[in-house]
Structures are given as structure tokens and as C-alpha cells.
């Protein structure tokens, strides 16, 4: 599959290093989060394309890894809660059970908000 690339993106890592953006690395990290989850691969590919498009159209050639992580979490949150928690636990470097508890509390809060808006 050929893809149109709007611009060359550089990722600024937490340690300050700069590396070229690697779409395949993004796909691999999502596949790890989605392992054994009932998510159609086409939906994953659509999500990856949307994330890359969002990054490329952001106007910046250099993007922090934190920004990428936050965008990925936004997309995962609407795709699959379990994958979202898995990704967030690595991205946010969870060390204790309370870290998971807080994140799950956020998800529960979103569910309640969604139910209120629906009624």
C-alpha cells in the first residue's frame, strides 16, 4: 500500500533525542495493546491513518513523544477500553495498583457522562 506523506516528522523523545517518526513502530505498539482483543484489523489501520494524518496536519515538523502518546490514547479510548488501559500503563509508566485504579476511575467517569448525555 502506498501512502501520501504530508511532511517528514521528527519525534522528540523524553531524553531529548530526535528520531524520524516511524509509522510501523506506532502500529507495533498498538498491536501489543490490542493483543487478544476483538478489534477488527481494518479499524486499527483506520485509526493509525487518522493518528498519522493528525500528526502531519498539526503544522509542526517536530512532535514530542508525549504528544503522540496522548493522541494515541485518545484514539484507543474510543476503540477499546482494555487496550487503552494497557497502552496508558506503559505510556504513563504505572508503578502501583493505585495508578490503574485512577485511570479506571477516569473511564468510569466518562461512561457516566455518556449515559447522562444520552438521556
PDB file of N, CA and C in Angstrom, residues 6-84:
ATOM      1  N   UNK A   6       2.489  13.850   4.125  1.00  0.00           N
ATOM      2  CA  UNK A   6       2.383  15.297   4.014  1.00  0.00           C
ATOM      3  C   UNK A   6       3.697  16.000   4.366  1.00  0.00           C
ATOM      4  N   UNK A   7       4.403  15.458   5.355  1.00  0.00           N
ATOM      5  CA  UNK A   7       5.663  16.061   5.772  1.00  0.00           C
ATOM      6  C   UNK A   7       6.496  15.040   6.536  1.00  0.00           C
ATOM      7  N   UNK A   8       7.804  15.269   6.553  1.00  0.00           N
ATOM      8  CA  UNK A   8       8.693  14.436   7.360  1.00  0.00           C
ATOM      9  C   UNK A   8       8.510  14.840   8.808  1.00  0.00           C
ATOM     10  N   UNK A   9       8.217  13.886   9.662  1.00  0.00           N
ATOM     11  CA  UNK A   9       8.031  14.179  11.076  1.00  0.00           C
ATOM     12  C   UNK A   9       9.220  13.680  11.875  1.00  0.00           C
ATOM     13  N   UNK A  10       9.602  14.454  12.871  1.00  0.00           N
ATOM     14  CA  UNK A  10      10.658  14.069  13.790  1.00  0.00           C
ATOM     15  C   UNK A  10      10.053  13.984  15.183  1.00  0.00           C
ATOM     16  N   UNK A  11      10.381  12.903  15.884  1.00  0.00           N
ATOM     17  CA  UNK A  11       9.880  12.700  17.239  1.00  0.00           C
ATOM     18  C   UNK A  11      10.958  13.148  18.220  1.00  0.00           C
ATOM     19  N   UNK A  12      10.560  13.975  19.175  1.00  0.00           N
ATOM     20  CA  UNK A  12      11.471  14.382  20.236  1.00  0.00           C
ATOM     21  C   UNK A  12      11.185  13.483  21.431  1.00  0.00           C
ATOM     22  N   UNK A  13      12.130  12.612  21.736  1.00  0.00           N
ATOM     23  CA  UNK A  13      11.975  11.658  22.828  1.00  0.00           C
ATOM     24  C   UNK A  13      12.079  12.371  24.166  1.00  0.00           C
ATOM     25  N   UNK A  14      11.691  11.685  25.237  1.00  0.00           N
ATOM     26  CA  UNK A  14      11.741  12.279  26.579  1.00  0.00           C
ATOM     27  C   UNK A  14      13.155  12.691  26.980  1.00  0.00           C
ATOM     28  N   UNK A  15      14.138  11.963  26.464  1.00  0.00           N
ATOM     29  CA  UNK A  15      15.535  12.284  26.808  1.00  0.00           C
ATOM     30  C   UNK A  15      16.122  13.374  25.904  1.00  0.00           C
ATOM     31  N   UNK A  16      15.300  13.926  25.010  1.00  0.00           N
ATOM     32  CA  UNK A  16      15.746  15.000  24.139  1.00  0.00           C
ATOM     33  C   UNK A  16      16.250  14.551  22.772  1.00  0.00           C
ATOM     34  N   UNK A  17      16.462  13.247  22.616  1.00  0.00           N
ATOM     35  CA  UNK A  17      16.905  12.726  21.318  1.00  0.00           C
ATOM     36  C   UNK A  17      15.845  12.945  20.265  1.00  0.00           C
ATOM     37  N   UNK A  18      16.286  13.126  19.037  1.00  0.00           N
ATOM     38  CA  UNK A  18      15.360  13.297  17.914  1.00  0.00           C
ATOM     39  C   UNK A  18      15.516  12.114  16.965  1.00  0.00           C
ATOM     40  N   UNK A  19      14.379  11.520  16.615  1.00  0.00           N
ATOM     41  CA  UNK A  19      14.389  10.381  15.697  1.00  0.00           C
ATOM     42  C   UNK A  19      13.273  10.567  14.676  1.00  0.00           C
ATOM     43  N   UNK A  20      13.440  10.018  13.476  1.00  0.00           N
ATOM     44  CA  UNK A  20      12.362  10.108  12.482  1.00  0.00           C
ATOM     45  C   UNK A  20      11.115   9.353  12.967  1.00  0.00           C
ATOM     46  N   UNK A  21       9.953   9.904  12.669  1.00  0.00           N
ATOM     47  CA  UNK A  21       8.704   9.220  13.016  1.00  0.00           C
ATOM     48  C   UNK A  21       8.636   7.914  12.245  1.00  0.00           C
ATOM     49  N   UNK A  22       8.230   6.852  12.930  1.00  0.00           N
ATOM     50  CA  UNK A  22       8.158   5.526  12.334  1.00  0.00           C
ATOM     51  C   UNK A  22       6.737   4.989  12.490  1.00  0.00           C
ATOM     52  N   UNK A  23       5.988   5.007  11.385  1.00  0.00           N
ATOM     53  CA  UNK A  23       4.601   4.536  11.404  1.00  0.00           C
ATOM     54  C   UNK A  23       4.528   3.079  11.858  1.00  0.00           C
ATOM     55  N   UNK A  24       5.500   2.274  11.433  1.00  0.00           N
ATOM     56  CA  UNK A  24       5.496   0.859  11.806  1.00  0.00           C
ATOM     57  C   UNK A  24       5.657   0.664  13.316  1.00  0.00           C
ATOM     58  N   UNK A  25       6.435   1.531  13.947  1.00  0.00           N
ATOM     59  CA  UNK A  25       6.599   1.444  15.402  1.00  0.00           C
ATOM     60  C   UNK A  25       5.274   1.747  16.089  1.00  0.00           C
ATOM     61  N   UNK A  26       4.548   2.732  15.571  1.00  0.00           N
ATOM     62  CA  UNK A  26       3.225   3.056  16.098  1.00  0.00           C
ATOM     63  C   UNK A  26       2.304   1.847  15.964  1.00  0.00           C
ATOM     64  N   UNK A  27       2.306   1.210  14.800  1.00  0.00           N
ATOM     65  CA  UNK A  27       1.458   0.028  14.569  1.00  0.00           C
ATOM     66  C   UNK A  27       1.832  -1.081  15.547  1.00  0.00           C
ATOM     67  N   UNK A  28       3.130  -1.325  15.727  1.00  0.00           N
ATOM     68  CA  UNK A  28       3.569  -2.387  16.650  1.00  0.00           C
ATOM     69  C   UNK A  28       3.109  -2.117  18.082  1.00  0.00           C
ATOM     70  N   UNK A  29       3.231  -0.886  18.545  1.00  0.00           N
ATOM     71  CA  UNK A  29       2.814  -0.587  19.920  1.00  0.00           C
ATOM     72  C   UNK A  29       1.300  -0.749  20.083  1.00  0.00           C
ATOM     73  N   UNK A  30       0.550  -0.392  19.057  1.00  0.00           N
ATOM     74  CA  UNK A  30      -0.896  -0.588  19.123  1.00  0.00           C
ATOM     75  C   UNK A  30      -1.254  -2.072  19.099  1.00  0.00           C
ATOM     76  N   UNK A  31      -0.539  -2.842  18.291  1.00  0.00           N
ATOM     77  CA  UNK A  31      -0.809  -4.280  18.228  1.00  0.00           C
ATOM     78  C   UNK A  31      -0.555  -4.945  19.576  1.00  0.00           C
ATOM     79  N   UNK A  32       0.463  -4.485  20.293  1.00  0.00           N
ATOM     80  CA  UNK A  32       0.735  -5.031  21.623  1.00  0.00           C
ATOM     81  C   UNK A  32      -0.430  -4.705  22.555  1.00  0.00           C
ATOM     82  N   UNK A  33      -0.905  -3.470  22.518  1.00  0.00           N
ATOM     83  CA  UNK A  33      -2.025  -3.065  23.368  1.00  0.00           C
ATOM     84  C   UNK A  33      -3.305  -3.819  23.017  1.00  0.00           C
ATOM     85  N   UNK A  34      -3.462  -4.137  21.727  1.00  0.00           N
ATOM     86  CA  UNK A  34      -4.692  -4.773  21.254  1.00  0.00           C
ATOM     87  C   UNK A  34      -4.611  -6.300  21.201  1.00  0.00           C
ATOM     88  N   UNK A  35      -3.475  -6.866  21.634  1.00  0.00           N
ATOM     89  CA  UNK A  35      -3.304  -8.315  21.563  1.00  0.00           C
ATOM     90  C   UNK A  35      -4.459  -9.030  22.267  1.00  0.00           C
ATOM     91  N   UNK A  36      -5.048  -9.991  21.570  1.00  0.00           N
ATOM     92  CA  UNK A  36      -6.157 -10.822  22.056  1.00  0.00           C
ATOM     93  C   UNK A  36      -7.426 -10.021  22.337  1.00  0.00           C
ATOM     94  N   UNK A  37      -7.569  -8.867  21.701  1.00  0.00           N
ATOM     95  CA  UNK A  37      -8.782  -8.069  21.830  1.00  0.00           C
ATOM     96  C   UNK A  37      -9.598  -8.234  20.549  1.00  0.00           C
ATOM     97  N   UNK A  38     -10.926  -8.218  20.670  1.00  0.00           N
ATOM     98  CA  UNK A  38     -11.787  -8.427  19.497  1.00  0.00           C
ATOM     99  C   UNK A  38     -11.967  -7.154  18.663  1.00  0.00           C
ATOM    100  N   UNK A  39     -10.856  -6.675  18.093  1.00  0.00           N
ATOM    101  CA  UNK A  39     -10.910  -5.451  17.294  1.00  0.00           C
ATOM    102  C   UNK A  39     -10.499  -5.791  15.862  1.00  0.00           C
ATOM    103  N   UNK A  40     -11.331  -5.413  14.926  1.00  0.00           N
ATOM    104  CA  UNK A  40     -11.090  -5.666  13.509  1.00  0.00           C
ATOM    105  C   UNK A  40      -9.814  -4.949  13.058  1.00  0.00           C
ATOM    106  N   UNK A  41      -8.886  -5.669  12.404  1.00  0.00           N
ATOM    107  CA  UNK A  41      -7.642  -5.048  11.928  1.00  0.00           C
ATOM    108  C   UNK A  41      -7.867  -3.826  11.038  1.00  0.00           C
ATOM    109  N   UNK A  42      -8.966  -3.806  10.306  1.00  0.00           N
ATOM    110  CA  UNK A  42      -9.270  -2.645   9.469  1.00  0.00           C
ATOM    111  C   UNK A  42      -9.517  -1.399  10.312  1.00  0.00           C
ATOM    112  N   UNK A  43     -10.160  -1.592  11.461  1.00  0.00           N
ATOM    113  CA  UNK A  43     -10.399  -0.458  12.367  1.00  0.00           C
ATOM    114  C   UNK A  43      -9.080   0.063  12.925  1.00  0.00           C
ATOM    115  N   UNK A  44      -8.150  -0.853  13.187  1.00  0.00           N
ATOM    116  CA  UNK A  44      -6.831  -0.455  13.694  1.00  0.00           C
ATOM    117  C   UNK A  44      -6.100   0.348  12.618  1.00  0.00           C
ATOM    118  N   UNK A  45      -6.126  -0.132  11.390  1.00  0.00           N
ATOM    119  CA  UNK A  45      -5.462   0.566  10.284  1.00  0.00           C
ATOM    120  C   UNK A  45      -6.073   1.948  10.068  1.00  0.00           C
ATOM    121  N   UNK A  46      -7.389   2.033  10.166  1.00  0.00           N
ATOM    122  CA  UNK A  46      -8.069   3.318  10.030  1.00  0.00           C
ATOM    123  C   UNK A  46      -7.632   4.268  11.147  1.00  0.00           C
ATOM    124  N   UNK A  47      -7.514   3.733  12.361  1.00  0.00           N
ATOM    125  CA  UNK A  47      -7.094   4.550  13.495  1.00  0.00           C
ATOM    126  C   UNK A  47      -5.652   5.035  13.313  1.00  0.00           C
ATOM    127  N   UNK A  48      -4.756   4.154  12.873  1.00  0.00           N
ATOM    128  CA  UNK A  48      -3.361   4.534  12.641  1.00  0.00           C
ATOM    129  C   UNK A  48      -3.298   5.641  11.592  1.00  0.00           C
ATOM    130  N   UNK A  49      -4.040   5.485  10.509  1.00  0.00           N
ATOM    131  CA  UNK A  49      -4.051   6.510   9.459  1.00  0.00           C
ATOM    132  C   UNK A  49      -4.553   7.844  10.005  1.00  0.00           C
ATOM    133  N   UNK A  50      -5.578   7.793  10.847  1.00  0.00           N
ATOM    134  CA  UNK A  50      -6.122   9.022  11.428  1.00  0.00           C
ATOM    135  C   UNK A  50      -5.097   9.682  12.347  1.00  0.00           C
ATOM    136  N   UNK A  51      -4.378   8.892  13.129  1.00  0.00           N
ATOM    137  CA  UNK A  51      -3.353   9.432  14.029  1.00  0.00           C
ATOM    138  C   UNK A  51      -2.244  10.086  13.215  1.00  0.00           C
ATOM    139  N   UNK A  52      -1.762   9.398  12.188  1.00  0.00           N
ATOM    140  CA  UNK A  52      -0.682   9.935  11.358  1.00  0.00           C
ATOM    141  C   UNK A  52      -1.133  11.221  10.665  1.00  0.00           C
ATOM    142  N   UNK A  53      -2.354  11.211  10.138  1.00  0.00           N
ATOM    143  CA  UNK A  53      -2.892  12.407   9.485  1.00  0.00           C
ATOM    144  C   UNK A  53      -2.959  13.578  10.475  1.00  0.00           C
ATOM    145  N   UNK A  54      -3.399  13.281  11.683  1.00  0.00           N
ATOM    146  CA  UNK A  54      -3.485  14.312  12.724  1.00  0.00           C
ATOM    147  C   UNK A  54      -2.097  14.882  13.044  1.00  0.00           C
ATOM    148  N   UNK A  55      -1.109  14.012  13.135  1.00  0.00           N
ATOM    149  CA  UNK A  55       0.259  14.459  13.417  1.00  0.00           C
ATOM    150  C   UNK A  55       0.815  15.292  12.264  1.00  0.00           C
ATOM    151  N   UNK A  56       0.602  14.820  11.042  1.00  0.00           N
ATOM    152  CA  UNK A  56       1.142  15.509   9.871  1.00  0.00           C
ATOM    153  C   UNK A  56       0.468  16.849   9.628  1.00  0.00           C
ATOM    154  N   UNK A  57      -0.795  16.963   9.952  1.00  0.00           N
ATOM    155  CA  UNK A  57      -1.513  18.203   9.676  1.00  0.00           C
ATOM    156  C   UNK A  57      -1.432  19.182  10.849  1.00  0.00           C
ATOM    157  N   UNK A  58      -0.687  18.806  11.882  1.00  0.00           N
ATOM    158  CA  UNK A  58      -0.570  19.657  13.062  1.00  0.00           C
ATOM    159  C   UNK A  58       0.262  20.900  12.863  1.00  0.00           C
ATOM    160  N   UNK A  59       0.976  20.993  11.758  1.00  0.00           N
ATOM    161  CA  UNK A  59       1.742  22.197  11.483  1.00  0.00           C
ATOM    162  C   UNK A  59       3.175  22.168  11.995  1.00  0.00           C
ATOM    163  N   UNK A  60       3.520  21.179  12.791  1.00  0.00           N
ATOM    164  CA  UNK A  60       4.873  21.080  13.333  1.00  0.00           C
ATOM    165  C   UNK A  60       5.612  19.910  12.699  1.00  0.00           C
ATOM    166  N   UNK A  61       6.884  20.122  12.385  1.00  0.00           N
ATOM    167  CA  UNK A  61       7.698  19.037  11.836  1.00  0.00           C
ATOM    168  C   UNK A  61       8.277  18.186  12.958  1.00  0.00           C
ATOM    169  N   UNK A  62       8.382  18.774  14.167  1.00  0.00           N
ATOM    170  CA  UNK A  62       8.884  18.046  15.330  1.00  0.00           C
ATOM    171  C   UNK A  62       7.765  17.914  16.353  1.00  0.00           C
ATOM    172  N   UNK A  63       7.585  16.689  16.827  1.00  0.00           N
ATOM    173  CA  UNK A  63       6.500  16.386  17.750  1.00  0.00           C
ATOM    174  C   UNK A  63       7.069  15.612  18.924  1.00  0.00           C
ATOM    175  N   UNK A  64       6.673  15.982  20.130  1.00  0.00           N
ATOM    176  CA  UNK A  64       7.167  15.270  21.306  1.00  0.00           C
ATOM    177  C   UNK A  64       6.509  13.893  21.398  1.00  0.00           C
ATOM    178  N   UNK A  65       7.230  12.956  21.962  1.00  0.00           N
ATOM    179  CA  UNK A  65       6.663  11.613  22.141  1.00  0.00           C
ATOM    180  C   UNK A  65       5.452  11.678  23.076  1.00  0.00           C
ATOM    181  N   UNK A  66       5.450  12.651  23.995  1.00  0.00           N
ATOM    182  CA  UNK A  66       4.297  12.811  24.892  1.00  0.00           C
ATOM    183  C   UNK A  66       3.043  13.179  24.110  1.00  0.00           C
ATOM    184  N   UNK A  67       3.189  14.074  23.151  1.00  0.00           N
ATOM    185  CA  UNK A  67       2.050  14.487  22.324  1.00  0.00           C
ATOM    186  C   UNK A  67       1.507  13.289  21.542  1.00  0.00           C
ATOM    187  N   UNK A  68       2.419  12.528  20.968  1.00  0.00           N
ATOM    188  CA  UNK A  68       1.996  11.338  20.219  1.00  0.00           C
ATOM    189  C   UNK A  68       1.265  10.373  21.143  1.00  0.00           C
ATOM    190  N   UNK A  69       1.813  10.139  22.322  1.00  0.00           N
ATOM    191  CA  UNK A  69       1.176   9.235  23.286  1.00  0.00           C
ATOM    192  C   UNK A  69      -0.225   9.679  23.663  1.00  0.00           C
ATOM    193  N   UNK A  70      -0.405  10.977  23.886  1.00  0.00           N
ATOM    194  CA  UNK A  70      -1.729  11.493  24.249  1.00  0.00           C
ATOM    195  C   UNK A  70      -2.723  11.307  23.103  1.00  0.00           C
ATOM    196  N   UNK A  71      -2.281  11.560  21.881  1.00  0.00           N
ATOM    197  CA  UNK A  71      -3.163  11.390  20.716  1.00  0.00           C
ATOM    198  C   UNK A  71      -3.542   9.920  20.562  1.00  0.00           C
ATOM    199  N   UNK A  72      -2.563   9.035  20.719  1.00  0.00           N
ATOM    200  CA  UNK A  72      -2.843   7.599  20.613  1.00  0.00           C
ATOM    201  C   UNK A  72      -3.847   7.184  21.684  1.00  0.00           C
ATOM    202  N   UNK A  73      -3.662   7.678  22.907  1.00  0.00           N
ATOM    203  CA  UNK A  73      -4.597   7.306  23.979  1.00  0.00           C
ATOM    204  C   UNK A  73      -6.012   7.796  23.690  1.00  0.00           C
ATOM    205  N   UNK A  74      -6.141   9.001  23.140  1.00  0.00           N
ATOM    206  CA  UNK A  74      -7.473   9.494  22.774  1.00  0.00           C
ATOM    207  C   UNK A  74      -8.161   8.544  21.802  1.00  0.00           C
ATOM    208  N   UNK A  75      -7.417   8.108  20.798  1.00  0.00           N
ATOM    209  CA  UNK A  75      -7.996   7.215  19.793  1.00  0.00           C
ATOM    210  C   UNK A  75      -8.290   5.834  20.382  1.00  0.00           C
ATOM    211  N   UNK A  76      -7.372   5.316  21.193  1.00  0.00           N
ATOM    212  CA  UNK A  76      -7.589   3.990  21.787  1.00  0.00           C
ATOM    213  C   UNK A  76      -8.778   3.994  22.739  1.00  0.00           C
ATOM    214  N   UNK A  77      -8.947   5.096  23.430  1.00  0.00           N
ATOM    215  CA  UNK A  77     -10.036   5.189  24.408  1.00  0.00           C
ATOM    216  C   UNK A  77     -11.387   4.935  23.757  1.00  0.00           C
ATOM    217  N   UNK A  78     -11.547   5.413  22.539  1.00  0.00           N
ATOM    218  CA  UNK A  78     -12.830   5.210  21.855  1.00  0.00           C
ATOM    219  C   UNK A  78     -12.886   3.867  21.127  1.00  0.00           C
ATOM    220  N   UNK A  79     -11.745   3.207  20.969  1.00  0.00           N
ATOM    221  CA  UNK A  79     -11.710   1.931  20.250  1.00  0.00           C
ATOM    222  C   UNK A  79     -11.900   0.742  21.177  1.00  0.00           C
ATOM    223  N   UNK A  80     -11.127   0.711  22.287  1.00  0.00           N
ATOM    224  CA  UNK A  80     -11.161  -0.460  23.169  1.00  0.00           C
ATOM    225  C   UNK A  80     -10.597  -0.070  24.540  1.00  0.00           C
ATOM    226  N   UNK A  81     -11.435  -0.188  25.577  1.00  0.00           N
ATOM    227  CA  UNK A  81     -11.023   0.215  26.924  1.00  0.00           C
ATOM    228  C   UNK A  81      -9.817  -0.564  27.440  1.00  0.00           C
ATOM    229  N   UNK A  82      -9.781  -1.863  27.191  1.00  0.00           N
ATOM    230  CA  UNK A  82      -8.677  -2.685  27.693  1.00  0.00           C
ATOM    231  C   UNK A  82      -7.366  -2.277  27.027  1.00  0.00           C
ATOM    232  N   UNK A  83      -7.388  -2.083  25.735  1.00  0.00           N
ATOM    233  CA  UNK A  83      -6.180  -1.650  25.017  1.00  0.00           C
ATOM    234  C   UNK A  83      -5.753  -0.268  25.502  1.00  0.00           C
ATOM    235  N   UNK A  84      -6.721   0.589  25.779  1.00  0.00           N
ATOM    236  CA  UNK A  84      -6.425   1.922  26.296  1.00  0.00           C
ATOM    237  C   UNK A  84      -5.677   1.824  27.626  1.00  0.00           C
TER     238      UNK A  84
END
